[in-house]
Amino acid sequence: TKVQLMDPNNIVELLSKSFDPQAHEVVERELHALEQTPGYPICLMQIVCHPEIQMPIKQAAVIYLKNMVMRSWETRSDIKDSFVIHDQDKDNIRNNIIEVIISSPDLLRVQLCETIFTIFKWDYPERWPNVAEKLVTYFSSSEQNMWLGCLHCVHQLVKKYAYKKPEERGALNIALVRLLPLMRERCLLLINDESLPSVTLQTLVMKIFHRIIETWLPLQLITERNFPAWMEVFHIVLSRDVPQMTLELDEDDRSNSIWWKCKKWCMKIVVRIYERYGQASLVQDNEYSGFAKFFSNNFAVPIVKIVLVWLDKCRHNVYVSKPVLQQLLMYLNYSVSHAKAWKVVKPHFQDIIRDIALPILSHSDDDDGLWAEDPHEYIRTKYDVFEDSFSVANTVASMLIAACGKRGGVLDGLMAFCYNILVTPPDQRDPKKTDGALHMIGCLSEILMKKPNYKMQLEDMIVQHVFPEIQSGFGYLRARACWLLKEVSELKFRNKNNISCEIELLLKCISVDPDLPVKVEAAIALQHLISNQEAAVTPYVEPHIKVIIVEFVNILRETEIEELSGVIESVISTFSSQVTTVAVEITENLVGTLMRLVQSEDIENSSRALMAMSVISAIEVIVEVMEEHPEIMLEIEKIITKVVVYFMENSLFELYEEVLSLVSSCTSDRISADMWNVYFVIYEAFKRDAFDYFTDIVPCLHNYVTVDTDAFLSEPRRLEVLFDICKTVLEVDQAYEEMYTYAAKLLELVILQCPGRVNHYFPHFIQVSLERVSKRLKLTESRTMCLQVVVACLYSNIELTLQILETLKLSSANPPLTQGLHDRKVCVLGLTAVLSLPRDKRPAAITFFNSQYMRSLVMLFQGLERAYASRAADDSDSEEEIVDDSDQEELASDEDEYDEKTISNLAKKAGATLGYVDVDEATEETQLEAYTSLIDEEDSVDEYWAFKELLSNLSTTDPEWYESLTRPLDPTQQKYLESILILADQRRAAQVSRRIKEQGGYSFGAPSIPTEFRFG
């Protein structure tokens, strides 16, 4: 066979050539050509574990193997020309990969683990049922060199089920029944061995255990009987010291050493259990209530004692890695809600505030270095949303907020501590401690604002201790003072001079401060002040608004901080009338920033892409506020057009959605010549590579059709382009069904928006829509919308439509299942048009179904009644009042916390017990209602009146047809029909009244008065 004939030496030779840049492409093609050859993946696996082949070639082989398995283990519809690895090769890989992982060094094992994960994903347990038994065999061996590779395989198996629901984890639980006890035994066996191999194994066990319990706690595996043995392992790992030799490593290497990693993962386990399953008062699932009591009573306090030991070491300058410190503080945070744990923590909490929280929240030496050497990076780290969740400072802040909010006396002690720092004479206090104290106060701002005694003193504290620091000689103190003003921006000053002074200080920081981080903090603080106290600050900000916005844009351009684009959006929206004179300049600057971002080499970097999205959003706000200034909009659109063209022509997919939204905003009120040019740019992009963004293109196309219909129709190619886009979507079988819905909606839109002007396209519209209906559609909405294209044609020109349907000879389709107001209205009007046909033009098929029409219309009107009621309710909805929770009670020292979710869950469970079930009310509005046409305007044709006129005409001109239509109605339906006719009169009268009112009211002609009076 080919498997036997394939020579691994030839593959080795090709892999060795792949390192030559000049030969790389040729080698790639040759290796790619071999992929479908039986035996090829087996050759790669043999190369990986051959003892005499050089490591670089092995690495190349394992990467090719991994990629091949990921692409070709199963059929992949998202990969062009995909194939599936031969079954014989799959069997060979499954039979040998565990042994290869066990025997391979770390450099190769990483890739092999990704390979086995893919196999687990597709084959376990159905096609690989014996793998768990094999893992148990190797892990039961007395040869320790087998354990690590075996654990890596277990880790990949557990990863497959990491986010599966408990009912989907059956196969994993069966494997873990034997593997978990073995893992615990191996840990206990190695627990006193602090060598690198031993702690590496222990760490991997911790990672696996954390994966198992991260989202669900499998109570059938982790029971009150075996869990104490696991807690014994965790207790030992957490309590033991880290070897002294790690102190010789530099900071980064020390933190990432396996000894600290082991402790980190162990802490993550106990924190996760404590947070999610370990507190009876906070547990979210009734299933865990028994375990929560068991954990709370037996383990919560012993672990908090270990946490306090490590924090005490930290207080005395013993090194603790930041990841471990964060987990220690998280455990402390959750202990605040636990009465027994808090009793242990409370005597030490003031020391923790002074010796741990304050240093963490203070400006550090590392911060100093970064501030001086790379202020841009300093700003990025402070505002990186991806780093927030791993920030020790944020964890400290959460802990302080929890303690001050839930435990009496803590807030008073903390504020006294901060006050003592702030009142120390400047020449005697450490400025970094001042920064820490202000940081603490800012973290607690929400609590302080809800405590009347503190709220009253906040203004004086700000004037005495914050305003002076905005003028400090230390840049980081100026930045911290600005940050604190942002945190208390909702506070209304009693003295107006103070708010004037605050604005003046912030403006000074924005415009002349030499340190970029200070400018950023001041800009964000000012924006919060404007948002929270617009009326109070406007008189002081308005005279400077042009300078402020220009400075904001300059800071944004220099820092590329996403939050600043939100600041610019907010200020522009608030002071729109003052922006007109600088709108073009701001747009140019924002576009310059955007182009620099997208032309940089790392635009795919998530933070840069987010920043670019934010800049586009800011430009869109300018467009929205400048809509009433067409002469300015023309200049802005010329700038924007260049951006849109660049993005579309250069296929910048990451930002297509935002750019198309920008085009939609530019075309929402009027369409300039530049925007008509963009229409064809969008079309070319769609045909080239933007097919998947069709639903983002739809709002733009809707505007082009409806905002200036005459211009749209004035150039035939515009309609031709729109139809080609819709036709392309409807003819592609692999498209998302939502796309079919929107494509059909656009066709219906054109028909209803351009009555009598697009009849020549009816055959094409009807054919492409019904051909899509004839194929299998899963979504009712897609099928309905395609059929509604035909209904719209019937309403617009029934005779032509019937001729087309007769010509096409397409199989009949069931009527659409309508929803929403628009769809029902169109169907009513379509049916009205059908029923109004004279006898000599009425097809036999229509006459045949005469008994069904009126019943269908009654159902449609019942749906319309609900839809109109739903819309009226939405229009009249007022904003809910914000509940002030300032009187939230503190917990007694011996009291556990019950959160709102817990109470809500308990209520739901009680309701379920009594037989109550939550039912979400279905909305009568659909997403497609936003895409309106002439028929949706308030003063357009009224479907109720059109229906009444139909019945009135038929009763006199064709009584036989009228009788055949109404006879099938039962008494209830007859009564409802009468109510429809009464409502039609009322709607007609309201429409007439509305028109008269719009024309200026009723006009009564004055009688002519004679100029002479003659008597007799």
Tab-separated table of C-alpha atoms in Angstrom, residues 247-609:
chain	number	residue	atom	x	y	z
A	247	LEU	CA	14.956	34.883	45.125
A	248	GLU	CA	17.980	34.760	42.856
A	249	LEU	CA	15.757	35.120	39.802
A	250	ASP	CA	14.727	38.508	38.446
A	251	GLU	CA	11.178	39.741	39.167
A	252	ASP	CA	9.494	38.387	36.006
A	253	ASP	CA	11.215	34.994	36.109
A	254	ARG	CA	10.530	34.669	39.831
A	255	SER	CA	6.815	35.365	39.430
A	256	ASN	CA	6.616	32.873	36.539
A	257	SER	CA	8.613	30.159	38.283
A	258	ILE	CA	6.824	26.855	38.692
A	259	TRP	CA	6.766	27.154	42.506
A	260	TRP	CA	4.766	30.383	42.436
A	261	LYS	CA	2.612	29.072	39.578
A	262	CYS	CA	1.693	26.048	41.665
A	263	LYS	CA	0.609	28.285	44.529
A	264	LYS	CA	-1.289	30.577	42.129
A	265	TRP	CA	-3.356	27.726	40.667
A	266	CYS	CA	-4.042	26.319	44.109
A	267	MET	CA	-5.292	29.736	45.271
A	268	LYS	CA	-7.432	30.031	42.132
A	269	ILE	CA	-9.096	26.730	43.076
A	270	VAL	CA	-9.987	27.734	46.639
A	271	VAL	CA	-11.079	31.225	45.526
A	272	ARG	CA	-13.335	29.763	42.834
A	273	ILE	CA	-14.884	27.259	45.224
A	274	TYR	CA	-15.341	29.929	47.911
A	275	GLU	CA	-16.857	32.439	45.486
A	276	ARG	CA	-19.149	30.132	43.506
A	277	TYR	CA	-19.975	27.124	45.641
A	278	GLY	CA	-18.655	27.731	49.158
A	279	GLN	CA	-20.929	30.284	50.875
A	280	ALA	CA	-24.380	29.069	51.822
A	281	SER	CA	-25.748	32.639	51.855
A	282	LEU	CA	-24.542	33.482	48.346
A	283	VAL	CA	-24.704	30.202	46.434
A	284	GLN	CA	-26.722	30.622	43.240
A	285	ASP	CA	-27.828	27.028	42.712
A	286	ASN	CA	-29.855	24.993	45.193
A	287	GLU	CA	-27.882	21.934	44.174
A	288	TYR	CA	-24.787	23.366	45.880
A	289	SER	CA	-26.413	24.502	49.143
A	290	GLY	CA	-25.356	21.355	51.007
A	291	PHE	CA	-21.776	21.605	49.774
A	292	ALA	CA	-21.728	25.330	50.603
A	293	LYS	CA	-22.617	24.668	54.254
A	294	PHE	CA	-20.029	21.882	54.364
A	295	PHE	CA	-17.299	24.164	52.941
A	296	SER	CA	-18.286	27.159	55.080
A	297	ASN	CA	-18.251	25.148	58.287
A	298	ASN	CA	-15.041	23.222	57.658
A	299	PHE	CA	-12.686	25.056	55.292
A	300	ALA	CA	-13.490	28.765	54.892
A	301	VAL	CA	-11.784	29.790	58.136
A	302	PRO	CA	-8.678	27.535	57.867
A	303	ILE	CA	-7.981	28.928	54.399
A	304	VAL	CA	-8.471	32.551	55.496
A	305	LYS	CA	-5.907	31.922	58.245
A	306	ILE	CA	-3.383	30.793	55.609
A	307	VAL	CA	-4.249	33.895	53.564
A	308	LEU	CA	-3.559	36.117	56.591
A	309	VAL	CA	-0.205	34.391	57.154
A	310	TRP	CA	0.890	35.187	53.599
A	311	LEU	CA	-0.404	38.742	53.813
A	312	ASP	CA	1.527	39.176	57.052
A	313	LYS	CA	4.656	37.983	55.242
A	314	CYS	CA	3.916	40.478	52.512
A	315	ARG	CA	3.594	43.232	55.149
A	316	HIS	CA	7.083	42.374	56.336
A	317	ASN	CA	8.569	42.575	52.841
A	318	VAL	CA	8.670	38.852	52.096
A	319	TYR	CA	8.281	38.397	48.345
A	320	VAL	CA	4.855	37.242	47.111
A	321	SER	CA	4.192	37.087	43.366
A	322	LYS	CA	1.536	39.492	42.093
A	323	PRO	CA	-0.781	36.745	40.728
A	324	VAL	CA	-0.726	34.993	44.114
A	325	LEU	CA	-1.206	38.281	45.977
A	326	GLN	CA	-4.225	39.052	43.824
A	327	GLN	CA	-5.791	35.678	44.643
A	328	LEU	CA	-5.064	36.128	48.362
A	329	LEU	CA	-6.837	39.490	48.301
A	330	MET	CA	-9.742	38.030	46.320
A	331	TYR	CA	-10.222	35.392	48.999
A	332	LEU	CA	-10.163	38.150	51.592
A	333	ASN	CA	-12.732	40.069	49.545
A	334	TYR	CA	-15.170	37.123	49.626
A	335	SER	CA	-14.477	36.634	53.338
A	336	VAL	CA	-16.056	40.009	54.067
A	337	SER	CA	-19.499	38.436	53.439
A	338	HIS	CA	-18.752	35.361	55.555
A	339	ALA	CA	-19.440	35.935	59.260
A	340	LYS	CA	-16.977	33.358	60.680
A	341	ALA	CA	-14.200	34.313	58.256
A	342	TRP	CA	-14.738	38.037	58.879
A	343	LYS	CA	-14.430	37.455	62.612
A	344	VAL	CA	-10.904	36.152	61.949
A	345	VAL	CA	-10.030	38.919	59.467
A	346	LYS	CA	-11.466	41.905	61.372
A	347	PRO	CA	-8.662	42.342	63.997
A	348	HIS	CA	-6.064	42.489	61.194
A	349	PHE	CA	-7.955	44.611	58.674
A	350	GLN	CA	-6.542	47.986	59.725
A	351	ASP	CA	-3.017	46.586	59.370
A	352	ILE	CA	-3.921	45.243	55.929
A	353	ILE	CA	-5.166	48.696	54.905
A	354	ARG	CA	-2.012	50.404	56.136
A	355	ASP	CA	0.654	47.932	55.043
A	356	ILE	CA	-0.844	46.239	51.985
A	357	ALA	CA	-3.709	48.212	50.476
A	358	LEU	CA	-2.016	51.622	50.710
A	359	PRO	CA	1.285	50.577	49.050
A	360	ILE	CA	-0.589	48.749	46.279
A	361	LEU	CA	-2.806	51.773	45.583
A	362	SER	CA	0.107	54.221	45.729
A	363	HIS	CA	2.278	55.348	42.834
A	364	SER	CA	5.194	52.887	42.734
A	365	ASP	CA	8.828	53.067	41.682
A	366	ASP	CA	7.922	51.016	38.603
A	367	ASP	CA	5.195	53.550	37.796
A	368	ASP	CA	7.764	56.311	38.171
A	369	GLY	CA	10.084	54.696	35.673
A	370	LEU	CA	7.350	54.071	33.133
A	371	TRP	CA	5.960	57.605	33.563
A	372	ALA	CA	9.361	59.077	32.776
A	373	GLU	CA	10.526	56.680	30.062
A	374	ASP	CA	7.298	55.870	28.193
A	375	PRO	CA	4.242	57.928	29.214
A	376	HIS	CA	2.247	56.455	26.306
A	377	GLU	CA	2.763	52.937	27.693
A	378	TYR	CA	1.948	54.199	31.192
A	379	ILE	CA	-1.392	55.493	29.910
A	380	ARG	CA	-2.054	52.292	27.958
A	381	THR	CA	-1.529	50.088	31.028
A	382	LYS	CA	-3.809	52.287	33.138
A	383	TYR	CA	-6.620	52.110	30.577
A	384	ASP	CA	-6.182	48.580	29.224
A	385	VAL	CA	-9.516	46.842	29.803
A	386	PHE	CA	-7.864	43.465	29.221
A	387	GLU	CA	-5.497	43.998	32.163
A	388	ASP	CA	-8.144	45.260	34.582
A	389	SER	CA	-9.304	41.821	35.640
A	390	PHE	CA	-5.722	40.851	36.562
A	391	SER	CA	-4.905	44.094	38.368
A	392	VAL	CA	-3.931	43.747	42.037
A	393	ALA	CA	-4.968	47.385	42.577
A	394	ASN	CA	-8.476	46.682	41.268
A	395	THR	CA	-8.747	43.661	43.553
A	396	VAL	CA	-7.732	45.804	46.545
A	397	ALA	CA	-10.326	48.403	45.542
A	398	SER	CA	-13.046	45.723	45.371
A	399	MET	CA	-12.025	44.417	48.793
A	400	LEU	CA	-12.157	47.906	50.372
A	401	ILE	CA	-15.535	48.639	48.775
A	402	ALA	CA	-16.917	45.337	50.068
A	403	ALA	CA	-15.583	45.844	53.596
A	404	CYS	CA	-16.650	49.501	53.865
A	405	GLY	CA	-20.060	48.795	52.412
A	406	LYS	CA	-20.871	45.654	54.385
A	407	ARG	CA	-19.070	45.836	57.717
A	408	GLY	CA	-19.668	48.578	60.258
A	409	GLY	CA	-16.759	50.676	61.480
A	410	VAL	CA	-14.438	49.876	58.573
A	411	LEU	CA	-15.278	53.008	56.584
A	412	ASP	CA	-14.726	55.310	59.565
A	413	GLY	CA	-11.364	53.726	60.326
A	414	LEU	CA	-10.238	53.901	56.705
A	415	MET	CA	-11.289	57.546	56.257
A	416	ALA	CA	-9.537	58.517	59.502
A	417	PHE	CA	-6.404	56.813	58.184
A	418	CYS	CA	-6.589	58.692	54.860
A	419	TYR	CA	-7.350	61.991	56.620
A	420	ASN	CA	-4.258	61.681	58.800
A	421	ILE	CA	-2.120	61.290	55.684
A	422	LEU	CA	-3.701	64.291	53.933
A	423	VAL	CA	-3.394	66.673	56.903
A	424	THR	CA	0.279	65.874	57.428
A	425	PRO	CA	2.294	68.960	56.376
A	426	PRO	CA	3.483	68.584	52.767
A	427	ASP	CA	7.150	68.766	53.700
A	428	GLN	CA	6.702	65.880	56.157
A	429	ARG	CA	4.595	63.445	54.136
A	430	ASP	CA	5.464	60.970	51.413
A	431	PRO	CA	3.788	62.180	48.171
A	432	LYS	CA	3.284	58.566	47.120
A	433	LYS	CA	1.250	57.915	50.273
A	434	THR	CA	-0.797	60.986	49.418
A	435	ASP	CA	-1.477	59.386	46.036
A	436	GLY	CA	-2.531	56.169	47.780
A	437	ALA	CA	-4.853	57.985	50.181
A	438	LEU	CA	-6.545	59.895	47.332
A	439	HIS	CA	-6.813	56.601	45.416
A	440	MET	CA	-8.583	54.978	48.382
A	441	ILE	CA	-11.025	57.861	48.746
A	442	GLY	CA	-11.788	57.732	45.006
A	443	CYS	CA	-12.422	53.987	45.155
A	444	LEU	CA	-14.968	54.578	47.916
A	445	SER	CA	-16.623	57.601	46.260
A	446	GLU	CA	-19.896	55.806	45.577
A	447	ILE	CA	-20.225	54.752	49.215
A	448	LEU	CA	-19.196	58.194	50.501
A	449	MET	CA	-21.794	59.878	48.275
A	450	LYS	CA	-24.501	57.737	49.890
A	451	LYS	CA	-23.478	58.524	53.477
A	452	PRO	CA	-24.944	61.932	54.407
A	453	ASN	CA	-22.285	62.721	57.021
A	454	TYR	CA	-19.461	62.084	54.517
A	455	LYS	CA	-21.244	63.626	51.547
A	456	MET	CA	-21.536	66.918	53.449
A	457	GLN	CA	-17.778	67.015	54.004
A	458	LEU	CA	-16.681	65.978	50.517
A	459	GLU	CA	-16.754	69.482	49.029
A	460	ASP	CA	-14.497	70.883	51.766
A	461	MET	CA	-12.167	67.887	51.447
A	462	ILE	CA	-11.862	68.449	47.684
A	463	VAL	CA	-11.178	72.176	48.054
A	464	GLN	CA	-8.617	71.684	50.826
A	465	HIS	CA	-6.838	68.533	49.701
A	466	VAL	CA	-7.572	67.846	46.019
A	467	PHE	CA	-7.459	71.270	44.355
A	468	PRO	CA	-3.952	71.939	45.773
A	469	GLU	CA	-2.679	68.608	44.401
A	470	ILE	CA	-3.810	69.576	40.867
A	471	GLN	CA	-1.033	72.158	41.119
A	472	SER	CA	1.469	69.737	42.713
A	473	GLY	CA	5.033	69.510	41.468
A	474	PHE	CA	4.545	65.748	41.103
A	475	GLY	CA	2.827	64.812	37.844
A	476	TYR	CA	1.338	61.622	39.250
A	477	LEU	CA	-0.357	63.621	42.043
A	478	ARG	CA	-1.839	66.019	39.505
A	479	ALA	CA	-3.147	63.029	37.544
A	480	ARG	CA	-4.548	61.392	40.708
A	481	ALA	CA	-6.307	64.619	41.744
A	482	CYS	CA	-7.967	64.841	38.300
A	483	TRP	CA	-8.949	61.176	38.552
A	484	LEU	CA	-10.550	61.777	41.956
A	485	LEU	CA	-12.554	64.703	40.556
A	486	LYS	CA	-13.907	62.292	37.939
A	487	GLU	CA	-14.907	59.787	40.630
A	488	VAL	CA	-16.908	62.442	42.546
A	489	SER	CA	-18.212	64.241	39.448
A	490	GLU	CA	-21.827	63.726	40.554
A	491	LEU	CA	-21.234	65.789	43.701
A	492	LYS	CA	-23.034	69.144	43.472
A	493	PHE	CA	-20.965	71.894	45.067
A	494	ARG	CA	-22.786	74.296	47.361
A	495	ASN	CA	-20.345	77.096	46.529
A	496	LYS	CA	-20.437	78.029	42.820
A	497	ASN	CA	-16.941	79.483	43.083
A	498	ASN	CA	-15.665	75.987	43.780
A	499	ILE	CA	-17.061	74.528	40.559
A	500	SER	CA	-15.623	77.519	38.658
A	501	CYS	CA	-12.246	76.831	40.257
A	502	GLU	CA	-12.536	73.095	39.429
A	503	ILE	CA	-13.225	73.795	35.739
A	504	GLU	CA	-10.376	76.315	35.588
A	505	LEU	CA	-7.902	73.836	37.090
A	506	LEU	CA	-8.976	71.040	34.723
A	507	LEU	CA	-8.755	73.326	31.676
A	508	LYS	CA	-5.269	74.334	32.721
A	509	CYS	CA	-4.218	70.677	32.973
A	510	ILE	CA	-5.735	69.923	29.552
A	511	SER	CA	-4.097	72.814	27.760
A	512	VAL	CA	-0.693	73.437	29.370
A	513	ASP	CA	0.301	70.521	31.605
A	514	PRO	CA	3.623	69.061	30.419
A	515	ASP	CA	2.692	65.466	31.329
A	516	LEU	CA	0.480	63.518	28.945
A	517	PRO	CA	-1.099	61.272	31.645
A	518	VAL	CA	-2.290	64.412	33.454
A	519	LYS	CA	-3.919	65.729	30.264
A	520	VAL	CA	-5.728	62.412	29.787
A	521	GLU	CA	-7.073	62.278	33.355
A	522	ALA	CA	-8.162	65.932	33.201
A	523	ALA	CA	-9.968	65.407	29.879
A	524	ILE	CA	-11.883	62.389	31.198
A	525	ALA	CA	-12.711	64.212	34.463
A	526	LEU	CA	-14.082	67.191	32.541
A	527	GLN	CA	-16.234	64.934	30.360
A	528	HIS	CA	-17.737	63.264	33.450
A	529	LEU	CA	-18.481	66.656	34.962
A	530	ILE	CA	-20.255	67.731	31.767
A	531	SER	CA	-22.253	64.479	31.624
A	532	ASN	CA	-23.269	64.515	35.288
A	533	GLN	CA	-23.763	68.259	35.851
A	534	GLU	CA	-24.358	69.799	32.434
A	535	ALA	CA	-26.430	72.745	33.653
A	536	ALA	CA	-23.996	73.642	36.435
A	537	VAL	CA	-20.783	73.481	34.406
A	538	THR	CA	-21.998	74.801	31.028
A	539	PRO	CA	-21.519	78.523	31.863
A	540	TYR	CA	-17.875	77.859	32.737
A	541	VAL	CA	-17.125	75.408	29.908
A	542	GLU	CA	-19.047	76.938	26.993
A	543	PRO	CA	-16.686	79.900	26.374
A	544	HIS	CA	-13.769	77.469	25.981
A	545	ILE	CA	-15.504	74.623	24.179
A	546	LYS	CA	-13.707	75.027	20.830
A	547	VAL	CA	-10.306	75.006	22.502
A	548	ILE	CA	-11.354	72.048	24.655
A	549	ILE	CA	-12.444	69.897	21.720
A	550	VAL	CA	-9.323	70.708	19.692
A	551	GLU	CA	-7.163	69.797	22.707
A	552	PHE	CA	-9.134	66.580	23.202
A	553	VAL	CA	-8.526	65.610	19.586
A	554	ASN	CA	-4.817	66.409	19.931
A	555	ILE	CA	-4.564	64.272	23.070
A	556	LEU	CA	-6.443	61.458	21.340
A	557	ARG	CA	-4.117	61.623	18.348
A	558	GLU	CA	-1.063	61.448	20.598
A	559	THR	CA	-2.249	58.765	23.031
A	560	GLU	CA	-4.640	56.594	20.989
A	561	ILE	CA	-6.669	55.866	24.142
A	562	GLU	CA	-10.122	54.512	23.335
A	563	GLU	CA	-11.813	56.271	26.281
A	564	LEU	CA	-10.895	59.680	24.832
A	565	SER	CA	-12.944	59.146	21.688
A	566	GLY	CA	-15.925	58.617	23.994
A	567	VAL	CA	-15.031	61.878	25.742
A	568	ILE	CA	-15.014	63.690	22.389
A	569	GLU	CA	-18.381	62.141	21.418
A	570	SER	CA	-19.947	63.274	24.690
A	571	VAL	CA	-18.672	66.852	24.496
A	572	ILE	CA	-19.637	67.265	20.834
A	573	SER	CA	-23.157	65.979	21.534
A	574	THR	CA	-23.570	68.303	24.503
A	575	PHE	CA	-22.218	71.454	22.826
A	576	SER	CA	-23.279	70.762	19.254
A	577	SER	CA	-24.107	74.389	18.415
A	578	GLN	CA	-20.617	75.547	19.408
A	579	VAL	CA	-18.913	72.835	17.346
A	580	THR	CA	-19.981	74.104	13.915
A	581	THR	CA	-16.969	76.372	13.360
A	582	VAL	CA	-14.448	73.637	14.167
A	583	ALA	CA	-16.367	70.568	12.918
A	584	VAL	CA	-14.352	70.253	9.712
A	585	GLU	CA	-11.043	70.697	11.542
A	586	ILE	CA	-12.029	68.105	14.160
A	587	THR	CA	-13.082	65.660	11.443
A	588	GLU	CA	-9.762	66.126	9.623
A	589	ASN	CA	-7.824	65.492	12.822
A	590	LEU	CA	-9.876	62.428	13.702
A	591	VAL	CA	-9.483	61.061	10.191
A	592	GLY	CA	-5.737	61.684	10.423
A	593	THR	CA	-5.636	59.687	13.664
A	594	LEU	CA	-7.743	56.941	12.103
A	595	MET	CA	-5.558	56.647	9.013
A	596	ARG	CA	-2.419	56.482	11.137
A	597	LEU	CA	-4.010	53.660	13.124
A	598	VAL	CA	-5.119	51.599	10.121
A	599	GLN	CA	-1.873	52.114	8.236
A	600	SER	CA	0.204	50.896	11.171
A	601	GLU	CA	1.621	47.394	10.990
A	602	ASP	CA	-0.238	46.124	14.052
A	603	ILE	CA	-3.811	47.184	13.175
A	604	GLU	CA	-4.906	43.603	13.949
A	605	ASN	CA	-3.847	44.286	17.556
A	606	SER	CA	-7.134	44.262	19.479
A	607	SER	CA	-6.528	47.538	21.340
A	608	ARG	CA	-5.647	49.389	18.111
A	609	ALA	CA	-8.669	47.970	16.320
